[in-house]
Structure formats: C-alpha cells, structure tokens
Coordinates of C-alpha atoms in Angstrom, one line a residue:
M1 CA 0.0 0.0 0.0
E2 CA 2.8 2.4 0.9
E3 CA 4.5 1.7 -2.5
L4 CA 1.3 2.5 -4.3
N5 CA 0.9 5.7 -2.2
Q6 CA 4.4 6.9 -3.1
S7 CA 4.0 6.0 -6.8
L8 CA 0.7 7.9 -7.0
F9 CA 2.4 10.8 -5.2
L10 CA 5.2 11.0 -7.7
L11 CA 2.7 11.0 -10.6
I12 CA 0.9 14.0 -9.2
N13 CA 3.8 15.9 -7.5
A14 CA 5.2 19.0 -9.3
S15 CA 8.3 18.7 -11.4
T16 CA 11.5 20.5 -10.3
H17 CA 10.7 23.4 -12.5
P18 CA 6.9 23.7 -12.7
S19 CA 4.8 26.2 -14.6
P20 CA 4.6 29.4 -12.6
F21 CA 0.9 29.6 -13.4
L22 CA 0.2 26.1 -12.2
L23 CA 2.3 26.7 -9.1
S24 CA 0.4 29.8 -8.2
A25 CA -3.0 28.1 -8.9
A26 CA -1.9 25.2 -6.7
K27 CA -0.9 27.5 -3.8
L28 CA -4.2 29.3 -4.1
C29 CA -6.1 26.0 -3.9
A30 CA -4.0 24.6 -1.2
E31 CA -4.1 27.6 1.2
Q32 CA -7.1 29.8 0.3
L33 CA -10.0 27.5 -0.6
I34 CA -10.3 26.5 3.0
L35 CA -11.4 30.1 3.8
L36 CA -14.7 29.4 2.2
I37 CA -15.6 27.2 5.1
P38 CA -15.6 29.9 7.9
A39 CA -16.9 32.5 5.5
G40 CA -19.8 30.3 4.4
L41 CA -20.7 29.3 7.9
L42 CA -20.6 32.9 9.1
L43 CA -22.7 34.1 6.1
G44 CA -25.2 31.4 6.6
W45 CA -25.5 32.3 10.3
L46 CA -25.8 36.0 9.7
R47 CA -28.3 35.8 6.8
G48 CA -30.3 32.7 7.8
G49 CA -33.3 32.0 9.9
E50 CA -33.4 29.7 12.9
Q51 CA -33.3 26.5 11.0
T52 CA -30.5 27.6 8.8
R53 CA -28.5 28.8 11.8
K54 CA -28.9 25.4 13.5
L55 CA -27.6 23.7 10.4
M56 CA -24.6 26.1 10.4
L57 CA -23.9 25.1 14.0
E58 CA -24.2 21.4 13.2
A59 CA -21.7 21.8 10.3
A60 CA -19.3 23.8 12.5
V61 CA -19.4 21.1 15.2
C62 CA -18.9 18.5 12.4
G63 CA -15.8 20.4 11.3
I64 CA -14.4 20.5 14.8
V65 CA -15.2 16.8 15.4
G66 CA -13.5 15.9 12.1
L67 CA -10.4 17.9 12.9
S68 CA -10.2 16.4 16.4
I69 CA -10.4 12.9 15.0
S70 CA -7.8 13.8 12.4
M71 CA -5.4 15.2 15.0
L72 CA -5.9 12.2 17.2
I73 CA -5.0 9.8 14.3
G74 CA -1.9 12.0 13.6
M75 CA -0.8 11.7 17.2
L76 CA -1.4 7.9 17.4
W77 CA 0.1 7.1 14.0
Q78 CA 3.0 9.2 12.8
H79 CA 3.2 9.0 9.1
P80 CA 5.9 11.2 7.6
R81 CA 5.2 13.8 4.9
P82 CA 6.9 13.3 1.5
F83 CA 9.5 16.0 2.1
M84 CA 10.4 14.3 5.3
L85 CA 11.4 11.3 3.3
G86 CA 13.2 13.3 0.6
L87 CA 10.5 12.2 -1.9
G88 CA 9.5 14.4 -4.8
T89 CA 9.6 18.2 -4.7
N90 CA 8.2 20.6 -2.1
F91 CA 6.8 24.0 -2.8
L92 CA 4.8 24.7 0.4
E93 CA 6.3 25.4 3.8
H94 CA 4.8 23.0 6.4
A95 CA 5.7 21.7 9.8
A96 CA 7.2 18.2 9.8
D97 CA 4.3 16.5 11.5
S98 CA 2.2 13.5 10.6
S99 CA 0.6 13.7 7.1
F100 CA -2.3 11.3 7.6
P101 CA -5.1 12.3 7.2
S102 CA -5.1 15.8 5.7
D103 CA -6.4 18.3 8.2
H104 CA -7.3 20.9 5.5
L105 CA -9.4 18.4 3.5
T106 CA -10.9 16.9 6.7
L107 CA -12.3 20.3 7.6
Q108 CA -13.4 21.1 4.1
W109 CA -15.2 17.8 3.6
S110 CA -16.6 17.5 7.2
V111 CA -18.5 20.7 6.7
A112 CA -19.4 19.8 3.0
F113 CA -20.7 16.4 4.0
S114 CA -22.7 17.8 6.8
F115 CA -24.4 20.1 4.3
L116 CA -25.0 17.2 1.9
L117 CA -27.0 15.4 4.6
H118 CA -29.6 18.2 4.6
Q119 CA -31.9 18.9 1.7
R120 CA -31.8 22.7 1.9
L121 CA -28.0 22.8 1.9
R122 CA -27.3 20.0 -0.5
K123 CA -26.3 22.3 -3.4
S124 CA -23.8 24.2 -1.2
G125 CA -22.6 20.9 0.1
L126 CA -22.0 19.6 -3.4
I127 CA -20.1 22.8 -4.4
L128 CA -17.9 22.6 -1.2
S129 CA -17.3 18.8 -1.8
L130 CA -16.2 19.4 -5.4
L131 CA -13.9 22.3 -4.3
G132 CA -12.2 19.8 -2.1
L133 CA -10.8 18.0 -5.2
P134 CA -8.5 20.8 -6.4
M135 CA -7.5 21.3 -2.7
A136 CA -6.5 17.7 -2.5
W137 CA -4.6 17.8 -5.8
A138 CA -2.8 21.0 -4.8
R139 CA -1.5 19.7 -1.5
V140 CA -0.1 16.6 -3.2
Y141 CA 1.2 18.6 -6.1
L142 CA 3.0 21.0 -3.8
G143 CA 4.6 18.1 -1.9
V144 CA 3.0 18.2 1.6
H145 CA 0.7 15.2 1.3
F146 CA 0.3 11.8 -0.1
P147 CA -2.8 10.8 -2.1
L148 CA -3.9 8.3 0.6
D149 CA -3.9 11.2 3.1
M150 CA -6.8 12.6 1.1
L151 CA -8.7 9.3 1.2
G152 CA -8.2 9.3 5.0
A153 CA -9.7 12.8 5.1
A154 CA -12.7 11.6 3.2
L155 CA -13.3 8.7 5.6
V156 CA -12.8 10.9 8.7
A157 CA -15.2 13.5 7.2
T158 CA -17.8 10.9 6.5
L159 CA -17.6 9.5 10.0
S160 CA -17.8 13.0 11.5
A161 CA -20.8 14.0 9.4
G162 CA -22.6 10.8 10.4
L163 CA -21.8 11.2 14.1
C164 CA -22.9 14.8 14.2
L165 CA -26.2 14.1 12.3
S166 CA -27.1 11.3 14.7
A167 CA -26.2 13.4 17.8
A168 CA -27.6 16.8 16.6
Q169 CA -30.8 16.4 18.5
W170 CA -28.9 16.4 21.8
F171 CA -26.5 19.3 21.3
I172 CA -28.1 21.7 18.8
G173 CA -30.8 23.1 21.1
P174 CA -28.5 24.2 24.0
L175 CA -25.7 25.3 21.6
F176 CA -28.1 27.4 19.5
R177 CA -29.4 29.2 22.6
I178 CA -25.9 30.1 23.7
A179 CA -24.8 31.1 20.2
S180 CA -28.0 33.3 19.9
I181 CA -27.3 35.1 23.1
I182 CA -23.7 35.8 22.0
H183 CA -25.0 36.9 18.6
R184 CA -27.5 39.4 20.0
Y185 CA -25.0 40.8 22.4
L186 CA -22.1 41.3 20.0
L187 CA -24.1 42.4 17.0
A188 CA -26.7 44.5 18.7
P189 CA -25.9 47.8 16.7
L190 CA -26.1 45.9 13.4
I191 CA -29.3 44.2 14.4
R192 CA -30.9 47.6 15.3
R193 CA -30.0 49.0 11.9
G194 CA -31.5 45.9 10.2
W195 CA -28.2 44.9 8.6
V196 CA -28.2 41.5 10.4
L197 CA -31.2 39.3 11.4
K198 CA -31.8 39.1 15.1

C-alpha cells in the first residue's frame, strides 16, 4: 500500500521546474479555498433564519469533530510527509508533522458532507465537496501530502458527518441558545439597523 501511495504521489507531485501559473494556482487551492468554510458558515448564520443557523452550527461542530479525529489519528500514528522522506519536490512550507489524514481536507469535507445530509443545503454541500478536489490535488502537487492522506480525510469527514447528524438532537438546542445570546450581544448595533437578522 505504501509503495502505491508513493507511486501515485510521484505521478501528481510537481516537477523540479513547474509552470509558474500552475504553481500559483496550486498554492491558491492549497491555502485559500479553506477560507470558504468559515466565510460560508458565518454568512449562513448572519443571513439565515433559525433552522439555517442550526444547520450552520451542526456543520461547524462537524468540522471541529472531524479535525479532532484527524489530529488524534496523527498523534497515534505518525506518518511522515513526502518531504520528510526526501521524496519528490516541495513548494509549500509545512511543519514536519504527521501527514495522515489531511487536516485541511478533513475540515473542508466534514462541513461539506454535513451540508450534503440536509436537503436545503445540498447544493452548497456539493459545491464545497467538489472544491475539495482541487485542494486535494494541490496539496499533493506541492509536496506536503500523499494521495492516501486525502482518502483518509474523506473517511474521517464521512464519520464526523454521520456522528454529528445522529447526535444533533442532543447538542443543537443548547448550543443554539448560547450562540444566539452571544449573537444578539455582539451584533446589537447591526441588528438595530436591520443589517443583520436578530
């Protein structure tokens, strides 16, 4: 399996002198696409009604659970990154920690898969899921992950989304009440002006 992982990595990984355009595109996908997650959750919360806000909270919790599982796996099973093995080329600075699974993709797909489980957010979930593909490619292309790290992220995200969906009835109510109090306190001036829903 490790031999296959490394062979696939070398097929995707950038050459020694890659195209500047491709390199810039890869860095954008590897580092900036993830910003759509907090931005989307925040926008959904600010512009949505109660039901939408509860789904945003569920997705946020799903992302946190997914990342927690990912970090736990990384602590229990240290898998070196390609550049730690002197394999391929590396064009993205990264700590020399465990590569499996990808934290970036775990967060992206945990939130995306959570959206996919709800009819009203399915389109957004599909878009976020598809945006995970160039992110996955970019992080392998730039030399900080192996392809199987991305498969691991998909499995962790699936587990996280399933766990959060099944447990949502227990945590969403109390969490929504707390978040609503904080929302009304912090955004009171904007709420009075009608710029943000109460």
